[in-house]
PDB file of C-alpha atoms in Angstrom:
ATOM      1  CA  MET L   1     -55.801 -24.787 -17.301  1.00 46.00           C
ATOM      2  CA  LEU L   2     -57.560 -27.398 -15.185  1.00 46.00           C
ATOM      3  CA  LEU L   3     -54.554 -29.732 -15.441  1.00 47.00           C
ATOM      4  CA  SER L   4     -52.115 -27.079 -14.117  1.00 49.00           C
ATOM      5  CA  ALA L   5     -54.431 -26.271 -11.204  1.00 48.00           C
ATOM      6  CA  ALA L   6     -54.540 -29.937 -10.257  1.00 47.00           C
ATOM      7  CA  LEU L   7     -50.741 -30.224 -10.275  1.00 50.00           C
ATOM      8  CA  ALA L   8     -50.139 -27.048  -8.237  1.00 53.00           C
ATOM      9  CA  THR L   9     -51.492 -27.872  -4.806  1.00 55.00           C
ATOM     10  CA  THR L  10     -50.750 -25.857  -1.713  1.00 60.00           C
ATOM     11  CA  ALA L  11     -49.501 -27.335   1.519  1.00 57.00           C
ATOM     12  CA  SER L  12     -52.167 -27.787   4.112  1.00 57.00           C
ATOM     13  CA  ALA L  13     -51.745 -27.598   7.887  1.00 55.00           C
ATOM     14  CA  LYS L  14     -51.827 -31.399   8.201  1.00 58.00           C
ATOM     15  CA  ASP L  15     -48.697 -31.626   5.904  1.00 62.00           C
ATOM     16  CA  ILE L  16     -46.544 -29.590   8.310  1.00 60.00           C
ATOM     17  CA  GLN L  17     -48.014 -30.173  11.749  1.00 65.00           C
ATOM     18  CA  ASN L  18     -44.975 -32.159  13.043  1.00 73.00           C
ATOM     19  CA  VAL L  19     -42.389 -29.608  11.879  1.00 72.00           C
ATOM     20  CA  ARG L  20     -40.811 -27.681  14.787  1.00 80.00           C
ATOM     21  CA  SER L  21     -37.791 -26.139  13.012  1.00 84.00           C
ATOM     22  CA  LEU L  22     -36.785 -25.299   9.504  1.00 82.00           C
ATOM     23  CA  ASP L  23     -33.327 -24.642   8.067  1.00 90.00           C
ATOM     24  CA  ILE L  24     -32.969 -22.185   5.218  1.00 93.00           C
ATOM     25  CA  ALA L  25     -29.640 -21.840   3.411  1.00 95.00           C
ATOM     26  CA  VAL L  26     -28.747 -18.191   2.831  1.00 95.00           C
ATOM     27  CA  SER L  27     -25.536 -17.197   1.058  1.00 96.00           C
ATOM     28  CA  GLY L  28     -23.802 -14.333  -0.718  1.00 95.00           C
ATOM     29  CA  ALA L  29     -20.336 -13.020  -1.473  1.00 95.00           C
ATOM     30  CA  ILE L  30     -18.298  -9.821  -1.374  1.00 92.00           C
ATOM     31  CA  ARG L  31     -15.501  -9.423  -3.897  1.00 93.00           C
ATOM     32  CA  ALA L  32     -12.043  -8.937  -2.388  1.00 92.00           C
ATOM     33  CA  HIS L  33     -10.466  -5.610  -3.302  1.00 91.00           C
ATOM     34  CA  CYS L  34      -7.414  -3.503  -2.562  1.00 93.00           C
ATOM     35  CA  ALA L  35      -7.213   0.002  -3.951  1.00 93.00           C
ATOM     36  CA  MET L  36      -4.770   2.837  -3.481  1.00 94.00           C
ATOM     37  CA  GLY L  37      -5.119   6.520  -4.316  1.00 93.00           C
ATOM     38  CA  ASN L  38      -2.735   8.543  -6.448  1.00 91.00           C
ATOM     39  CA  ILE L  39       0.436  10.010  -5.024  1.00 88.00           C
ATOM     40  CA  GLY L  40       1.729  13.235  -6.454  1.00 86.00           C
ATOM     41  CA  ASN L  41       5.369  13.736  -7.395  1.00 90.00           C
ATOM     42  CA  MET L  42       7.626  14.878  -4.565  1.00 92.00           C
ATOM     43  CA  ASP L  43       9.852  17.716  -5.790  1.00 93.00           C
ATOM     44  CA  PHE L  44      12.485  18.667  -3.223  1.00 94.00           C
ATOM     45  CA  GLY L  45      13.809  21.577  -5.247  1.00 93.00           C
ATOM     46  CA  ASN L  46      17.366  22.630  -4.322  1.00 93.00           C
ATOM     47  CA  LEU L  47      19.093  19.521  -2.928  1.00 93.00           C
ATOM     48  CA  GLU L  48      21.891  21.575  -1.366  1.00 88.00           C
ATOM     49  CA  ARG L  49      19.628  22.306   1.603  1.00 89.00           C
ATOM     50  CA  ARG L  50      20.004  19.794   4.441  1.00 86.00           C
ATOM     51  CA  GLY L  51      17.219  17.943   6.220  1.00 89.00           C
ATOM     52  CA  LEU L  52      14.780  17.868   3.316  1.00 95.00           C
ATOM     53  CA  GLY L  53      11.727  15.668   3.676  1.00 95.00           C
ATOM     54  CA  ALA L  54       8.159  15.309   2.469  1.00 95.00           C
ATOM     55  CA  GLU L  55       5.091  13.619   3.876  1.00 95.00           C
ATOM     56  CA  THR L  56       1.789  12.737   2.232  1.00 95.00           C
ATOM     57  CA  GLN L  57      -1.451  10.973   3.102  1.00 96.00           C
ATOM     58  CA  VAL L  58      -2.475   8.282   0.599  1.00 96.00           C
ATOM     59  CA  ALA L  59      -5.893   6.665   0.273  1.00 96.00           C
ATOM     60  CA  LEU L  60      -5.748   2.897   0.880  1.00 96.00           C
ATOM     61  CA  ASP L  61      -8.706   0.546   1.152  1.00 95.00           C
ATOM     62  CA  CYS L  62      -8.309  -3.239   1.380  1.00 96.00           C
ATOM     63  CA  ASN L  63     -11.177  -5.391   2.628  1.00 95.00           C
ATOM     64  CA  VAL L  64      -8.845  -8.407   2.956  1.00 96.00           C
ATOM     65  CA  PRO L  65      -5.403  -8.907   4.548  1.00 97.00           C
ATOM     66  CA  PHE L  66      -2.591  -7.887   2.211  1.00 96.00           C
ATOM     67  CA  THR L  67       1.104  -7.385   1.678  1.00 96.00           C
ATOM     68  CA  MET L  68       2.631  -4.200   0.319  1.00 97.00           C
ATOM     69  CA  THR L  69       5.880  -4.207  -1.644  1.00 97.00           C
ATOM     70  CA  ILE L  70       7.828  -0.981  -2.141  1.00 97.00           C
ATOM     71  CA  LYS L  71      10.618  -0.868  -4.729  1.00 98.00           C
ATOM     72  CA  GLY L  72      13.028   1.890  -5.663  1.00 97.00           C
ATOM     73  CA  ALA L  73      14.367   1.853  -9.210  1.00 97.00           C
ATOM     74  CA  ARG L  74      17.791   3.371  -8.527  1.00 96.00           C
ATOM     75  CA  GLY L  75      18.521   3.015  -4.804  1.00 95.00           C
ATOM     76  CA  GLY L  76      18.546   6.775  -4.206  1.00 96.00           C
ATOM     77  CA  LEU L  77      17.908  10.052  -5.964  1.00 97.00           C
ATOM     78  CA  ALA L  78      20.278   9.546  -8.871  1.00 97.00           C
ATOM     79  CA  HIS L  79      21.857  12.102 -11.166  1.00 97.00           C
ATOM     80  CA  THR L  80      20.032  11.734 -14.486  1.00 96.00           C
ATOM     81  CA  THR L  81      23.190  11.335 -16.582  1.00 97.00           C
ATOM     82  CA  MET L  82      25.967  10.489 -14.075  1.00 97.00           C
ATOM     83  CA  PRO L  83      24.515   8.438 -11.220  1.00 96.00           C
ATOM     84  CA  ASN L  84      28.027   7.302 -10.196  1.00 94.00           C
ATOM     85  CA  GLY L  85      29.145  10.912  -9.788  1.00 94.00           C
ATOM     86  CA  GLN L  86      32.276  12.488 -11.132  1.00 94.00           C
ATOM     87  CA  GLY L  87      35.530  13.209  -9.324  1.00 92.00           C
ATOM     88  CA  PRO L  88      34.864  14.160  -5.696  1.00 94.00           C
ATOM     89  CA  TYR L  89      31.151  14.785  -6.397  1.00 95.00           C
ATOM     90  CA  SER L  90      28.526  12.154  -5.712  1.00 95.00           C
ATOM     91  CA  GLY L  91      25.779  11.365  -8.218  1.00 96.00           C
ATOM     92  CA  MET L  92      23.512   9.616  -5.694  1.00 96.00           C
ATOM     93  CA  LEU L  93      21.568  10.966  -2.731  1.00 97.00           C
ATOM     94  CA  PRO L  94      20.237   8.306  -0.348  1.00 97.00           C
ATOM     95  CA  TYR L  95      16.813   8.616   1.272  1.00 97.00           C
ATOM     96  CA  SER L  96      14.621   6.811   3.752  1.00 98.00           C
ATOM     97  CA  LEU L  97      10.964   6.025   3.222  1.00 98.00           C
ATOM     98  CA  ALA L  98       8.573   5.383   6.108  1.00 98.00           C
ATOM     99  CA  VAL L  99       5.054   3.954   5.926  1.00 97.00           C
ATOM    100  CA  GLU L 100       2.492   4.192   8.691  1.00 97.00           C
ATOM    101  CA  MET L 101      -0.947   2.667   8.275  1.00 96.00           C
ATOM    102  CA  PRO L 102      -3.804   1.873  10.599  1.00 96.00           C
ATOM    103  CA  VAL L 103      -5.193  -1.645  10.164  1.00 96.00           C
ATOM    104  CA  ARG L 104      -8.203  -3.308  11.782  1.00 95.00           C
ATOM    105  CA  PHE L 105      -8.429  -6.799  13.258  1.00 90.00           C
ATOM    106  CA  PRO L 106     -11.380  -5.626  14.216  1.00 85.00           C
ATOM    107  CA  ALA L 107      -9.583  -3.437  16.813  1.00 89.00           C
ATOM    108  CA  GLN L 108      -7.371  -0.804  15.214  1.00 92.00           C
ATOM    109  CA  GLN L 109      -3.571  -1.023  15.342  1.00 95.00           C
ATOM    110  CA  THR L 110      -0.902   0.931  13.503  1.00 96.00           C
ATOM    111  CA  ILE L 111       1.754  -0.779  11.408  1.00 96.00           C
ATOM    112  CA  SER L 112       4.934   1.203  10.773  1.00 96.00           C
ATOM    113  CA  ARG L 113       7.965   0.303   8.663  1.00 97.00           C
ATOM    114  CA  SER L 114      10.922   2.268   7.440  1.00 98.00           C
ATOM    115  CA  PHE L 115      13.356   1.436   4.647  1.00 98.00           C
ATOM    116  CA  ASN L 116      16.500   3.062   3.327  1.00 97.00           C
ATOM    117  CA  SER L 117      16.821   3.606  -0.403  1.00 97.00           C
ATOM    118  CA  ARG L 118      19.327   0.745  -0.807  1.00 96.00           C
ATOM    119  CA  GLN L 119      16.895  -1.724   0.788  1.00 97.00           C
ATOM    120  CA  LEU L 120      14.234  -0.659  -1.708  1.00 98.00           C
ATOM    121  CA  LEU L 121      16.332  -1.884  -4.634  1.00 96.00           C
ATOM    122  CA  SER L 122      15.321  -5.443  -3.731  1.00 96.00           C
ATOM    123  CA  GLY L 123      11.931  -4.394  -2.394  1.00 96.00           C
ATOM    124  CA  GLY L 124      10.703  -3.637   1.097  1.00 97.00           C
ATOM    125  CA  VAL L 125       7.721  -5.710   2.229  1.00 97.00           C
ATOM    126  CA  ILE L 126       5.040  -4.760   4.733  1.00 97.00           C
ATOM    127  CA  SER L 127       2.376  -7.211   5.890  1.00 95.00           C
ATOM    128  CA  SER L 128      -0.987  -6.163   7.276  1.00 95.00           C
ATOM    129  CA  ASN L 129      -0.551  -9.102   9.704  1.00 93.00           C
ATOM    130  CA  GLY L 130      -4.077 -10.326   9.015  1.00 95.00           C
ATOM    131  CA  GLY L 131      -5.693  -6.897   9.280  1.00 95.00           C
ATOM    132  CA  ILE L 132      -7.546  -4.821   6.718  1.00 96.00           C
ATOM    133  CA  ALA L 133      -6.960  -1.160   5.844  1.00 95.00           C
ATOM    134  CA  THR L 134      -9.715   1.413   5.452  1.00 90.00           C
ATOM    135  CA  ASP L 135      -8.144   4.626   6.758  1.00 93.00           C
ATOM    136  CA  GLY L 136      -5.334   5.203   4.262  1.00 95.00           C
ATOM    137  CA  MET L 137      -1.613   5.407   4.968  1.00 96.00           C
ATOM    138  CA  ARG L 138       1.023   8.045   5.570  1.00 97.00           C
ATOM    139  CA  LEU L 139       4.215   8.059   3.491  1.00 96.00           C
ATOM    140  CA  SER L 140       7.245  10.120   4.369  1.00 97.00           C
ATOM    141  CA  VAL L 141      10.515  10.502   2.486  1.00 97.00           C
ATOM    142  CA  ASP L 142      13.577  11.992   4.187  1.00 97.00           C
ATOM    143  CA  LEU L 143      16.696  12.772   2.188  1.00 97.00           C
ATOM    144  CA  GLY L 144      20.087  11.694   3.530  1.00 95.00           C
ATOM    145  CA  GLN L 145      23.613  12.984   2.998  1.00 92.00           C
ATOM    146  CA  PRO L 146      25.652  12.474  -0.177  1.00 89.00           C
ATOM    147  CA  SER L 147      28.625  10.145   0.112  1.00 84.00           C
ATOM    148  CA  GLY L 148      30.940  12.239  -2.068  1.00 77.00           C
ATOM    149  CA  GLU L 149      33.589  14.279  -0.262  1.00 84.00           C
ATOM    150  CA  ALA L 150      32.554  17.442  -2.162  1.00 90.00           C
ATOM    151  CA  GLY L 151      28.753  16.933  -2.061  1.00 91.00           C
ATOM    152  CA  LEU L 152      26.491  16.362  -5.024  1.00 95.00           C
ATOM    153  CA  LEU L 153      27.315  16.761  -8.702  1.00 95.00           C
ATOM    154  CA  ALA L 154      25.370  19.623 -10.319  1.00 96.00           C
ATOM    155  CA  GLY L 155      22.338  18.534 -12.308  1.00 97.00           C
ATOM    156  CA  ASP L 156      18.922  16.917 -12.008  1.00 97.00           C
ATOM    157  CA  TYR L 157      18.208  13.952  -9.745  1.00 97.00           C
ATOM    158  CA  SER L 158      15.316  11.512  -9.758  1.00 96.00           C
ATOM    159  CA  GLU L 159      14.025   8.210  -8.434  1.00 97.00           C
ATOM    160  CA  THR L 160      10.924   6.140  -9.164  1.00 96.00           C
ATOM    161  CA  ILE L 161       9.282   4.360  -6.239  1.00 96.00           C
ATOM    162  CA  THR L 162       6.711   1.667  -7.036  1.00 96.00           C
ATOM    163  CA  ILE L 163       4.199   0.546  -4.392  1.00 96.00           C
ATOM    164  CA  THR L 164       2.272  -2.677  -5.049  1.00 95.00           C
ATOM    165  CA  VAL L 165      -0.549  -3.957  -2.825  1.00 95.00           C
ATOM    166  CA  SER L 166      -1.364  -7.669  -3.091  1.00 94.00           C
ATOM    167  CA  PRO L 167      -4.422  -9.185  -1.382  1.00 93.00           C
ATOM    168  CA  LEU L 168      -3.729 -12.438   0.454  1.00 89.00           C
TER     169      LEU L 168
END
């Protein structure tokens, strides 16, 4: 006990009297993250009606700059069994998808991009341009006109759209 007391001495005023400043290293870290909320299925019902569209707000929170890639699996709402159509009837209904998201630099700006369904086959890319997103994003899908001379082939139509957010 006496030995440890002798080794542990405290600094006295004479040891530090010439010190006028002191640097202390302080550090920490915040993990980078990008997260997106769920998006429900968009069911347009009867596709014979013109001017169909849907809009939804999606939670999005990225504390780092990011890129977003949007891919469509089929390039349009495709007939489930005959996407190439039959006779004068088309089996594909094109659409456009628009994204609008506020980003902060720290000042807020809004980034907007729109893609047609054919562009989404190879993937549409949106950059946050160095900003971060904390206020979600708005997605809208507007259906186009069928290319077939007689309209759309009877049946069910579907498309899968995949949105991937990648932190930079």
